[in-house]
Tab-separated table of C-alpha atoms in Angstrom:
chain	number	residue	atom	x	y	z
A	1371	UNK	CA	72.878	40.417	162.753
A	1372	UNK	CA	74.182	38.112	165.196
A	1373	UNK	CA	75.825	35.178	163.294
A	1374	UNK	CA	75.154	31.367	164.406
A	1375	UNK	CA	76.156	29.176	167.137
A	1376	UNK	CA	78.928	27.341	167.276
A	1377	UNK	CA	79.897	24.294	169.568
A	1378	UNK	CA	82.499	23.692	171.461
A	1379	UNK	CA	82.294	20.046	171.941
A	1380	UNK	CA	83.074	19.099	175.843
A	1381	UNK	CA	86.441	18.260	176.744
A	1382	UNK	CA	87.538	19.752	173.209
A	1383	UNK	CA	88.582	23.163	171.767
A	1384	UNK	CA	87.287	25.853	169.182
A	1385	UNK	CA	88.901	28.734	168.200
A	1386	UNK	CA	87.500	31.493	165.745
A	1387	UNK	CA	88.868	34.800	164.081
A	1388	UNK	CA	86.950	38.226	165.024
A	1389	UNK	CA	87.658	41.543	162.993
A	1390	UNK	CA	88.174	44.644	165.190
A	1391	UNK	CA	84.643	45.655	166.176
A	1392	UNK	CA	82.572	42.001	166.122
A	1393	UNK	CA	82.669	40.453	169.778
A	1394	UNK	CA	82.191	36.882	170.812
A	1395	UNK	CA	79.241	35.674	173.081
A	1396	UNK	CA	80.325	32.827	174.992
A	1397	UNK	CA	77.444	30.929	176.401
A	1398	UNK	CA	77.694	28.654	179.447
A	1399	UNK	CA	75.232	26.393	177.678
A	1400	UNK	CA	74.792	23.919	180.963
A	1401	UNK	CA	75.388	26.939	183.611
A	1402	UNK	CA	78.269	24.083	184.692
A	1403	UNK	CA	81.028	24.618	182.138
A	1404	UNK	CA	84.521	26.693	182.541
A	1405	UNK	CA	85.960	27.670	179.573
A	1406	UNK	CA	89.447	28.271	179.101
A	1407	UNK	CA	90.529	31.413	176.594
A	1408	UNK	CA	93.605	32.710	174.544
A	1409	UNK	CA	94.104	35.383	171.753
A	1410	UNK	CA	96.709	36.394	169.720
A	1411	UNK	CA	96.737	39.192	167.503
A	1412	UNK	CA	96.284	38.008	163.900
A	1413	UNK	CA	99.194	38.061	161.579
A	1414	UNK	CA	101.661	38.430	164.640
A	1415	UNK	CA	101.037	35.283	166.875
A	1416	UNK	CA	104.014	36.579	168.972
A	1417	UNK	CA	101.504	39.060	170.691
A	1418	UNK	CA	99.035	37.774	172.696
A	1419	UNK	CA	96.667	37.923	175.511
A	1420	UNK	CA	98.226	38.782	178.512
A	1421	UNK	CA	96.916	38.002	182.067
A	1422	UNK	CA	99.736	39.590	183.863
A	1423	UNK	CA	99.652	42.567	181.830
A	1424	UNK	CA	95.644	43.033	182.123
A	1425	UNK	CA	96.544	43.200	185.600
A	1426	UNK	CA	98.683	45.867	185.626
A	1427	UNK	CA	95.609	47.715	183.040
A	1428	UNK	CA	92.859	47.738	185.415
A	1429	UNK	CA	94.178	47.094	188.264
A	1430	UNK	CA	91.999	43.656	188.737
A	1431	UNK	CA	93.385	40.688	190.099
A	1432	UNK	CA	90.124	39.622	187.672
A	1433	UNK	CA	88.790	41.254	184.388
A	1434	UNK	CA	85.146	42.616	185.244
A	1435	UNK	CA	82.369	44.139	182.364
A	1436	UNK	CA	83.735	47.205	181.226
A	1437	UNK	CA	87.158	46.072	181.576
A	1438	UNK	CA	89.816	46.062	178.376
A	1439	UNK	CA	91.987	42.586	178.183
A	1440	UNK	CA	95.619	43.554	176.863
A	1441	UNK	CA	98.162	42.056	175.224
A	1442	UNK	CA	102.306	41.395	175.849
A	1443	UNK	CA	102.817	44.609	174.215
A	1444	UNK	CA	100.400	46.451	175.943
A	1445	UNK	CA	97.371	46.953	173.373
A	1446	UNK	CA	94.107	46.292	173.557
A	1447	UNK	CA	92.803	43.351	172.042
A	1448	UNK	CA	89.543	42.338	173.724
A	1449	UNK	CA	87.206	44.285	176.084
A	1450	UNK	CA	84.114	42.687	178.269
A	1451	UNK	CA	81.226	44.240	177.021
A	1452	UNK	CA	78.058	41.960	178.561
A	1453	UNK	CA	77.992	38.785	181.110
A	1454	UNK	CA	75.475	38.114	182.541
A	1455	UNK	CA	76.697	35.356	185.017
A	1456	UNK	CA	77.820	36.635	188.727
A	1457	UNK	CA	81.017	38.204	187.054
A	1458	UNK	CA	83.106	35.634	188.835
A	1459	UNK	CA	86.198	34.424	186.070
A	1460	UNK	CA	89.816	33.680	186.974
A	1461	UNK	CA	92.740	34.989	185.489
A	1462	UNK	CA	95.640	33.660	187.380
A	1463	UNK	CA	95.563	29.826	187.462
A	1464	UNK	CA	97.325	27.616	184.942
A	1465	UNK	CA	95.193	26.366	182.110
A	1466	UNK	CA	95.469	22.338	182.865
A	1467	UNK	CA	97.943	20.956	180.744
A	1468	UNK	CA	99.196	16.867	180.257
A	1469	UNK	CA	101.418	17.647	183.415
A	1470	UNK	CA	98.888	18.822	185.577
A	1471	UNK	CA	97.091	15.774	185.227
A	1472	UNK	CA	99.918	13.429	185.631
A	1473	UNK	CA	100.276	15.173	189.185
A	1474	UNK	CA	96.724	14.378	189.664
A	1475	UNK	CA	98.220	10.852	189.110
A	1476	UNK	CA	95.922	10.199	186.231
A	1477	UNK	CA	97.025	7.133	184.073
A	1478	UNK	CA	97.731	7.535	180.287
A	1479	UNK	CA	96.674	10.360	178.666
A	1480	UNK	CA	93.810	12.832	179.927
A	1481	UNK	CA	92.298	15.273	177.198
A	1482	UNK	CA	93.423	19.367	178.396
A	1483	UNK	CA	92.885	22.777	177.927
A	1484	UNK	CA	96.752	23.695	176.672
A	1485	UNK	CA	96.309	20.515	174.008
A	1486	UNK	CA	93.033	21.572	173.028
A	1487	UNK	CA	93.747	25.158	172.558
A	1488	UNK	CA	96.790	24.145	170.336
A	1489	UNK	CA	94.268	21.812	168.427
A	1490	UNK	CA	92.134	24.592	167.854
A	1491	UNK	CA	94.025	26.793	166.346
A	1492	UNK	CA	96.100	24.493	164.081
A	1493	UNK	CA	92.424	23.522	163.199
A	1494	UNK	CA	92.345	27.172	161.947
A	1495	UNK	CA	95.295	26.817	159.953
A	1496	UNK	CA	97.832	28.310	162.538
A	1497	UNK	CA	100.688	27.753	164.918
A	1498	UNK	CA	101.443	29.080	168.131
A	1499	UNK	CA	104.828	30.467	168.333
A	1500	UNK	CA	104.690	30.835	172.053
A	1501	UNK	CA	101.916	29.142	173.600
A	1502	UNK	CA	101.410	30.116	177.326
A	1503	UNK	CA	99.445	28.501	180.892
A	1504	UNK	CA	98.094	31.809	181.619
A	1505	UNK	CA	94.390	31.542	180.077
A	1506	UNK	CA	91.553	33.442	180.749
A	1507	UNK	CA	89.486	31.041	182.976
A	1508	UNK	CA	85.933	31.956	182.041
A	1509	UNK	CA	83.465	31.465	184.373
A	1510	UNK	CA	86.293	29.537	186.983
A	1511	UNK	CA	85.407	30.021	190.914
A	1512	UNK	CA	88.887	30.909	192.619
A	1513	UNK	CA	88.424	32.641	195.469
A	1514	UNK	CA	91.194	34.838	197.609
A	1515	UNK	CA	90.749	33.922	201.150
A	1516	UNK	CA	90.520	36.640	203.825
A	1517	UNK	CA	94.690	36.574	204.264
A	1518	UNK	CA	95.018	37.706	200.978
A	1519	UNK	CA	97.085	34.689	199.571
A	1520	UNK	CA	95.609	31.184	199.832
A	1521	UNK	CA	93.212	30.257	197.784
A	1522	UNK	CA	90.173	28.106	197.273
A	1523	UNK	CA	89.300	26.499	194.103
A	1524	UNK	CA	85.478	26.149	194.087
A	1525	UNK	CA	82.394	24.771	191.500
A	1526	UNK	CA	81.422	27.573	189.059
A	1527	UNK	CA	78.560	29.766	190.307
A	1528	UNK	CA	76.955	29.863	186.761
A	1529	UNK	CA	73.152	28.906	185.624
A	1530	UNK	CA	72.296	27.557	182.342
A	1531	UNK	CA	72.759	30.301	179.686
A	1532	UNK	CA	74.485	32.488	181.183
A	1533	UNK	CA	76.959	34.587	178.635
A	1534	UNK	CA	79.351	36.530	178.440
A	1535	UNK	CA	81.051	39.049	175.248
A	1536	UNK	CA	83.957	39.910	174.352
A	1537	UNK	CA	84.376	42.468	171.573
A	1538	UNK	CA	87.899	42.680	169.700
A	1539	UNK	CA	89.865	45.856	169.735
A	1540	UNK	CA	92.426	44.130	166.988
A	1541	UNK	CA	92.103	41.540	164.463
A	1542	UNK	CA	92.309	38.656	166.402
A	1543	UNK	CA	91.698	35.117	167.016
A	1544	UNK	CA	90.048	33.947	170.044
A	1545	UNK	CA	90.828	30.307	171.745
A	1546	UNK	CA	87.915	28.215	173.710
A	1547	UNK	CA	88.458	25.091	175.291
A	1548	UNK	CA	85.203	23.274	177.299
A	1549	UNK	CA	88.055	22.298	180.365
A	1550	UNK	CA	88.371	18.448	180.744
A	1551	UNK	CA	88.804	18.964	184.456
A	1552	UNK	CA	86.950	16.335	186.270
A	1553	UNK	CA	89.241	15.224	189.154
A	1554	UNK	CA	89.365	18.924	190.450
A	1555	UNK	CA	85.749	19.910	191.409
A	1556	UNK	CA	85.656	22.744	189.384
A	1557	UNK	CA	82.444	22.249	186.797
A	1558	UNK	CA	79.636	23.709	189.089
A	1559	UNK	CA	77.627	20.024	189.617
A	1560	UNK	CA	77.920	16.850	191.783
A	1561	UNK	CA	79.183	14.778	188.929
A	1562	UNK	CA	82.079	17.392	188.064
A	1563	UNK	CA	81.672	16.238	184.269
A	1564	UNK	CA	82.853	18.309	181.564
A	1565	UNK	CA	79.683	19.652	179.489
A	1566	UNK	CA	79.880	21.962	175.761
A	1567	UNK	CA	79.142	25.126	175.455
A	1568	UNK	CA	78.187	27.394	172.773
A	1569	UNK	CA	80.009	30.299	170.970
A	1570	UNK	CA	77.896	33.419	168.175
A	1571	UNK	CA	79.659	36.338	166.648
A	1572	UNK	CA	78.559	39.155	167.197
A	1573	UNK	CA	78.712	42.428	165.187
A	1574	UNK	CA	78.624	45.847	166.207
A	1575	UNK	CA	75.290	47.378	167.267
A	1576	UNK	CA	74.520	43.654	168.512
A	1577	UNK	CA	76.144	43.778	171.841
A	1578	UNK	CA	76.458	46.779	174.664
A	1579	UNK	CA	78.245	50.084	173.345
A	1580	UNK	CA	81.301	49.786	176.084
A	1581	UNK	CA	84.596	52.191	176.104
A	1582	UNK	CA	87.862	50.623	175.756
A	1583	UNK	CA	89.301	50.746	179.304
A	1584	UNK	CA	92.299	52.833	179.787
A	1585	UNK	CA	95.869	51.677	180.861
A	1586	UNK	CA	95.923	52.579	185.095
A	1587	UNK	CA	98.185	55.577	185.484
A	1588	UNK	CA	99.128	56.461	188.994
A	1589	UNK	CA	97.078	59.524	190.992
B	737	UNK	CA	130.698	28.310	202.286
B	738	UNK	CA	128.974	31.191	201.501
B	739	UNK	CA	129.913	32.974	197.951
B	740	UNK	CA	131.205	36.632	197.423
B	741	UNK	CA	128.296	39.609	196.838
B	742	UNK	CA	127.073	40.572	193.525
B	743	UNK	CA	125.960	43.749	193.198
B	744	UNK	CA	122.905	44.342	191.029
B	745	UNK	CA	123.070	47.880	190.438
B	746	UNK	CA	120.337	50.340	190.512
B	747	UNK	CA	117.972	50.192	187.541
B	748	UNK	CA	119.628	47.329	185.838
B	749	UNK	CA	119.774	43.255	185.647
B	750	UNK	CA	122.204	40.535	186.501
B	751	UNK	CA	121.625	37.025	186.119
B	752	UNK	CA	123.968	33.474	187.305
B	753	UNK	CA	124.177	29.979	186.927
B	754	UNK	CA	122.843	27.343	189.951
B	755	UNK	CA	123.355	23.854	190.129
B	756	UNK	CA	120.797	22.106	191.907
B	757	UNK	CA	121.071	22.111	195.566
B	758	UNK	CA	122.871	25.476	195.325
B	759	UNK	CA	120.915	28.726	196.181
B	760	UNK	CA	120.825	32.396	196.064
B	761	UNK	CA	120.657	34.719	199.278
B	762	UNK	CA	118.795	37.847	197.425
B	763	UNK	CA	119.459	40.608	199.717
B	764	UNK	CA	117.473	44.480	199.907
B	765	UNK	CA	120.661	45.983	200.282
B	766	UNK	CA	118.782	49.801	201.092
B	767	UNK	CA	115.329	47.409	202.104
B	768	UNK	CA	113.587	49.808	199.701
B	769	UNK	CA	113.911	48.082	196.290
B	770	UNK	CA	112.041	45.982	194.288
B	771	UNK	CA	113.643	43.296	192.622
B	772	UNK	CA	111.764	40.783	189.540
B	773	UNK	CA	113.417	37.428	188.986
B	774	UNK	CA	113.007	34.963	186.380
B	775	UNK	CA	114.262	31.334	185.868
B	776	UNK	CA	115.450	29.100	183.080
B	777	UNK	CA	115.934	25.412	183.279
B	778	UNK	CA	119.474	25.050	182.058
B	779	UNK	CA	120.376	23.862	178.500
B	780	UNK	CA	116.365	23.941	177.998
B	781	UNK	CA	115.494	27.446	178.227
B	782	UNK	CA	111.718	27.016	176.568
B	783	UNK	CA	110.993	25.767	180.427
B	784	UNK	CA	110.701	28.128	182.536
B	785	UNK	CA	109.628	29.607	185.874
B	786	UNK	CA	105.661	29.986	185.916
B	787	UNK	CA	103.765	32.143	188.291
B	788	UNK	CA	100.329	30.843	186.917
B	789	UNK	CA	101.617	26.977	187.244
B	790	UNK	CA	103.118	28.038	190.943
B	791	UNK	CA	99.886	29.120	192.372
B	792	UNK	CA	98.216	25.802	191.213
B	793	UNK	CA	100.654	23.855	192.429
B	794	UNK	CA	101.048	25.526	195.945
B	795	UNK	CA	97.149	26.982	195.914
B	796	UNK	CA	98.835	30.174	197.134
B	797	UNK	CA	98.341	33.546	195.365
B	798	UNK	CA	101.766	34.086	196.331
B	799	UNK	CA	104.852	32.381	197.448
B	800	UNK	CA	105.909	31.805	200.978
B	801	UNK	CA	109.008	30.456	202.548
B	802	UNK	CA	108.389	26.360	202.239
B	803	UNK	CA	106.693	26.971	198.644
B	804	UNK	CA	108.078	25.652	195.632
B	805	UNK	CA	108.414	27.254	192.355
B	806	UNK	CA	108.049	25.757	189.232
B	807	UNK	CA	108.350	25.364	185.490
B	808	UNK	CA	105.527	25.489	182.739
B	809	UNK	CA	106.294	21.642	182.655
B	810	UNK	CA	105.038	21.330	186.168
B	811	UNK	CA	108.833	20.232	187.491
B	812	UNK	CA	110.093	22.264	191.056
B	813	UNK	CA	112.759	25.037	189.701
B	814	UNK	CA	112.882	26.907	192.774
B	815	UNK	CA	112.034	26.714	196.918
B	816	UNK	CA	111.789	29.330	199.064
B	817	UNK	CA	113.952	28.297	201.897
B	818	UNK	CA	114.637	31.669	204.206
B	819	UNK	CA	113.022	35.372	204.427
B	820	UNK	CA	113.562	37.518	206.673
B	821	UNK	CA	111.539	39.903	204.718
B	822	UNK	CA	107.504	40.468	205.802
B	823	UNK	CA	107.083	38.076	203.091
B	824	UNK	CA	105.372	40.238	200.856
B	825	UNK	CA	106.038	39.003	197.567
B	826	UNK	CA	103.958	39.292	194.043
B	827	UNK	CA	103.667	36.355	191.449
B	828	UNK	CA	100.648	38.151	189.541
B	829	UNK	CA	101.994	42.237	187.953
B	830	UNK	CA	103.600	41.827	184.765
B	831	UNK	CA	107.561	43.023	184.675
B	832	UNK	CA	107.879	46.715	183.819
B	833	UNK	CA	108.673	46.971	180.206
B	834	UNK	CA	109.316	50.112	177.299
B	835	UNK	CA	105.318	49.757	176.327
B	836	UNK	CA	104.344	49.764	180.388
B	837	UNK	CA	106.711	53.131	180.270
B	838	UNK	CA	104.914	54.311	177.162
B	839	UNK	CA	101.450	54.004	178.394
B	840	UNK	CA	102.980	55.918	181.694
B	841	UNK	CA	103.749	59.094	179.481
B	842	UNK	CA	107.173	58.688	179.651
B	843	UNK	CA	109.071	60.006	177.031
B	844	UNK	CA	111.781	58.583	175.295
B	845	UNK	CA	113.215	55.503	176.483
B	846	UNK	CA	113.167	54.032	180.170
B	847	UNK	CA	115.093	51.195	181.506
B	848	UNK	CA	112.583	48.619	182.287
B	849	UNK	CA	112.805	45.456	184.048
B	850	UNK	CA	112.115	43.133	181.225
B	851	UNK	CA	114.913	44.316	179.087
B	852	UNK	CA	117.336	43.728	182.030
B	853	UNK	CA	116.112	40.427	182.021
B	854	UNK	CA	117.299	39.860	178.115
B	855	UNK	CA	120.201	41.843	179.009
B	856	UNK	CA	121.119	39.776	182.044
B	857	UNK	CA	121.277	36.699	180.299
B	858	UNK	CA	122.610	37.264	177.206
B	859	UNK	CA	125.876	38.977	179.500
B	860	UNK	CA	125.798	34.595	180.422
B	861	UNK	CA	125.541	33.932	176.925
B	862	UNK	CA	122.230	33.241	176.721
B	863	UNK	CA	118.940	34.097	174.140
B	864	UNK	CA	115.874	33.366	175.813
B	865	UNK	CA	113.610	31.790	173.239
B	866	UNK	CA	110.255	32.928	174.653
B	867	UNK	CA	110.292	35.802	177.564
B	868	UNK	CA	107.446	36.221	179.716
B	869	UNK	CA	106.402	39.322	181.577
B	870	UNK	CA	105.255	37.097	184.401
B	871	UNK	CA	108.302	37.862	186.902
B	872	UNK	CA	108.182	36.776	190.580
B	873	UNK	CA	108.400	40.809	191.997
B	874	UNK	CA	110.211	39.849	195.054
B	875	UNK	CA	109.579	42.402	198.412
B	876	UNK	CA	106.493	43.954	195.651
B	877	UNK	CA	103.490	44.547	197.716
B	878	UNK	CA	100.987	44.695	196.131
B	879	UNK	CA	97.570	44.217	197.785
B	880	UNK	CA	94.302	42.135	197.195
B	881	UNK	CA	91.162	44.688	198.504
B	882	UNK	CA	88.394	42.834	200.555
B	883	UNK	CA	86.177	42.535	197.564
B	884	UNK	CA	88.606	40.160	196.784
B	885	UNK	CA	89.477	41.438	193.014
B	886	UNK	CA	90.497	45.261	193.082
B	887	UNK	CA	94.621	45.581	193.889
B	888	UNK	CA	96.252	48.438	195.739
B	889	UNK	CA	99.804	49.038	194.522
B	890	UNK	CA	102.028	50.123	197.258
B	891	UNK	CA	105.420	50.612	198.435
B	892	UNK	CA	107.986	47.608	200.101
B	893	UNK	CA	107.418	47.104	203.460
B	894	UNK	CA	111.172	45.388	203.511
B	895	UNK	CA	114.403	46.718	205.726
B	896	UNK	CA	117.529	47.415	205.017
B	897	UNK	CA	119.448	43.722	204.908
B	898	UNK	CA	116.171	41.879	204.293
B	899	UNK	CA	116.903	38.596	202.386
B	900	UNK	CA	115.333	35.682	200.617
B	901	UNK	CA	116.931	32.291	199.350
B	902	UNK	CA	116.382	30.392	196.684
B	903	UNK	CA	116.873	26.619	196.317
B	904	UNK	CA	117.727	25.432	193.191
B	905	UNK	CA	115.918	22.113	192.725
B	906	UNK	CA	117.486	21.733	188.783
B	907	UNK	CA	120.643	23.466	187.086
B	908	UNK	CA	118.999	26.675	186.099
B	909	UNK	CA	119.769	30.150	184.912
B	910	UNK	CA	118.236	32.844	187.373
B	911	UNK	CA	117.755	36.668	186.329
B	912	UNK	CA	117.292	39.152	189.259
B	913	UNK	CA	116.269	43.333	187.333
B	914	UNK	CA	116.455	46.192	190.171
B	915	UNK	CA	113.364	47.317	189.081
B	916	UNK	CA	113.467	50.661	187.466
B	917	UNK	CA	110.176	51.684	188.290
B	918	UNK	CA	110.097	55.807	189.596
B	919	UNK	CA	106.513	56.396	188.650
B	920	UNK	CA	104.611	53.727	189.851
B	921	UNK	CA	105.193	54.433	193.831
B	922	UNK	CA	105.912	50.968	194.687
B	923	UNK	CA	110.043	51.179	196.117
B	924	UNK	CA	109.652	51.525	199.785
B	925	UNK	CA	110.632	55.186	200.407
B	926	UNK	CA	109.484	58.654	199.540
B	927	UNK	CA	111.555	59.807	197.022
B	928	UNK	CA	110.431	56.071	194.642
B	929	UNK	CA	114.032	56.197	193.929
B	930	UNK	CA	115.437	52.353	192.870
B	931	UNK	CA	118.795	51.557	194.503
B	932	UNK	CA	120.840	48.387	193.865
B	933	UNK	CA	120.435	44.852	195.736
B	934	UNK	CA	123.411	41.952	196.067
B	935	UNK	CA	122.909	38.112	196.060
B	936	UNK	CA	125.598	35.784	197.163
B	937	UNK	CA	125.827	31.631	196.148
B	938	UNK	CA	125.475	29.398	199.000
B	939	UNK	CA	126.036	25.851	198.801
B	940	UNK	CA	124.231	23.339	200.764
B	941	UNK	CA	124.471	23.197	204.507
B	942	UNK	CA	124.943	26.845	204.205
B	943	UNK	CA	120.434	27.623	203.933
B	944	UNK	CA	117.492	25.965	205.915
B	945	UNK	CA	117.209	22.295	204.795
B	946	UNK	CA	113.404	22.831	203.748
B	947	UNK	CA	111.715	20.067	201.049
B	948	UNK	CA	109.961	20.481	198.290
B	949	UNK	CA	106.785	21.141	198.650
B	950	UNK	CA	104.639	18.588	196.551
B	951	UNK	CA	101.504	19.799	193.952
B	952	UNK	CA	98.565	20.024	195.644
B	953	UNK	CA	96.029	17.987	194.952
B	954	UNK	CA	92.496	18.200	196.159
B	955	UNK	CA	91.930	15.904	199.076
């Protein structure tokens, strides 16, 4: 039965705890939105979603369906099962944070993913021992250019309700943040404005039977 | 005047002291090796050197001579100011560690890269409150494919004597590990075996007189 949906107001955060075997659909409510994501494993916030690691896993400079997101120790702890938006996510840009935005010279205080992640969580009754940049940019447009190294940072090519699922492979608890962004044209519209988006659980049998991916082990 | 070599032997890490506007000449003694460095911002160790902050700031996947390196709190740690190398550098593989050995099949234990990292700096003195397995792998090539998302892992394309130097733009606490990687084919020659590297202190005058580059901001 797939449970209800949740908010996650724009500019704000939302996190949520998943049992080994439920998943997460994320839902780009407004087709515009990118959503920033952590996890940590429960009961041992010291281990946590790893970009760098999930990297080194499938051998993806970005996680794809059928692709297993890792932790800091090297386990499993959430695995793309469905997404049905062009696939495109980023996994190697800085969340924003109150210092990115006061080197966007932005006066006074502008609402960010980092905050609103550690808002979310704490609204959840916990504390990050180790909070890191490295999120899991859902839906976020950076593309490689042909020399391999620069980059562009482009609108989201998303439509309205487009999803995507994440099943856990640990207890866990799962970050969102609707990004703030608005003076980097990032949200996929002309106006650039932070919109919400939407969050269900999901539990098994209610989302695509997927393998766990396997750690990348030289030919 | 240029400081004595240090010898980072084969396998193992080694770590010094800068004071801003000093740098280090990191040399591929054997131009086959693999080295991972981290960096600490001196008497605050909780900032630190981020790869996913870096590529925001300089839009670059990774570094290049001119580009600036910097902390989780968005300040410069680090420029690039000489390589004689290709210039074929990662920011995005997580450090080698016991679990990355584990999932490898390794048995028993392997010297890793992020354990010479904790053992480099607490040889200074040092406990680094919150290690990250996001290293800069300097002379690691590792490859973006033209679909723009699968990697290719592949050996150094470095020579013997290749060097790049570091600016230090704040008093900071560097780590260098001679990565102990045998399995993964990624040191430049056919036998995968690691070999040690040197660095030498220079003081200013003594390395390109390159600036800071600034965080990019879209225009």
């Amino acid at each position: 039965m797939t449970g209800s949906s949740v908010a996650i107001p724009a500019r704000h955060g939302k996190a949520l705890v998943l049992m080994a075997g439920q998943a997460v659909k994320l839902v780009n409510t407004h087709g515009t939105q990118v959503v920033d994501c952590w996890a940590w494993r429960r009961g041992a916030l010291e281990e946590f979603m790893s970009m760098e690691a999930t990297r080194v896993w499938n051998q993806q400079l970005n996680p794809k369906v059928g692709d297993t997101l890792v932790t800091n120790r090297r386990n499993p702890i959430l695995t793309i099962v469905d997404d049905t938006s062009p696939g495109v996510h980023d996994s190697f840009m800085a969340a924003c944070d109150r210092q990115r935005y006061e080197r966007l010279n932005v006066e006074g205080y502008h609402r960010n993913c980092f905050d609103n992640m550690l808002e979310a969580v704490r609204d959840l009754g916990y504390e990050v021992p180790n909070p890191t940049l490295a999120s899991l940019n859902v839906f976020m447009n950076i593309a490689v250019k042909p020399d391999g190294r620069s980059l562009d940072t482009l609108p989201t090519l998303t439509q309205p309700g487009d999803f995507i699922t994440f099943r856990a492979e640990m207890e866990c608890i799962v970050a969102f943040s609707a990004c703030p962004q608005d003076i980097v044209k990032i949200q996929g519209q002309a106006d650039n404005t932070p919109r919400n988006a939407h969050f269900s659980i999901l539990e098994n049998g209610d989302y695509p039977a997927l393998p766990v991916s396997q750690a990348w082990i030289p030919g």
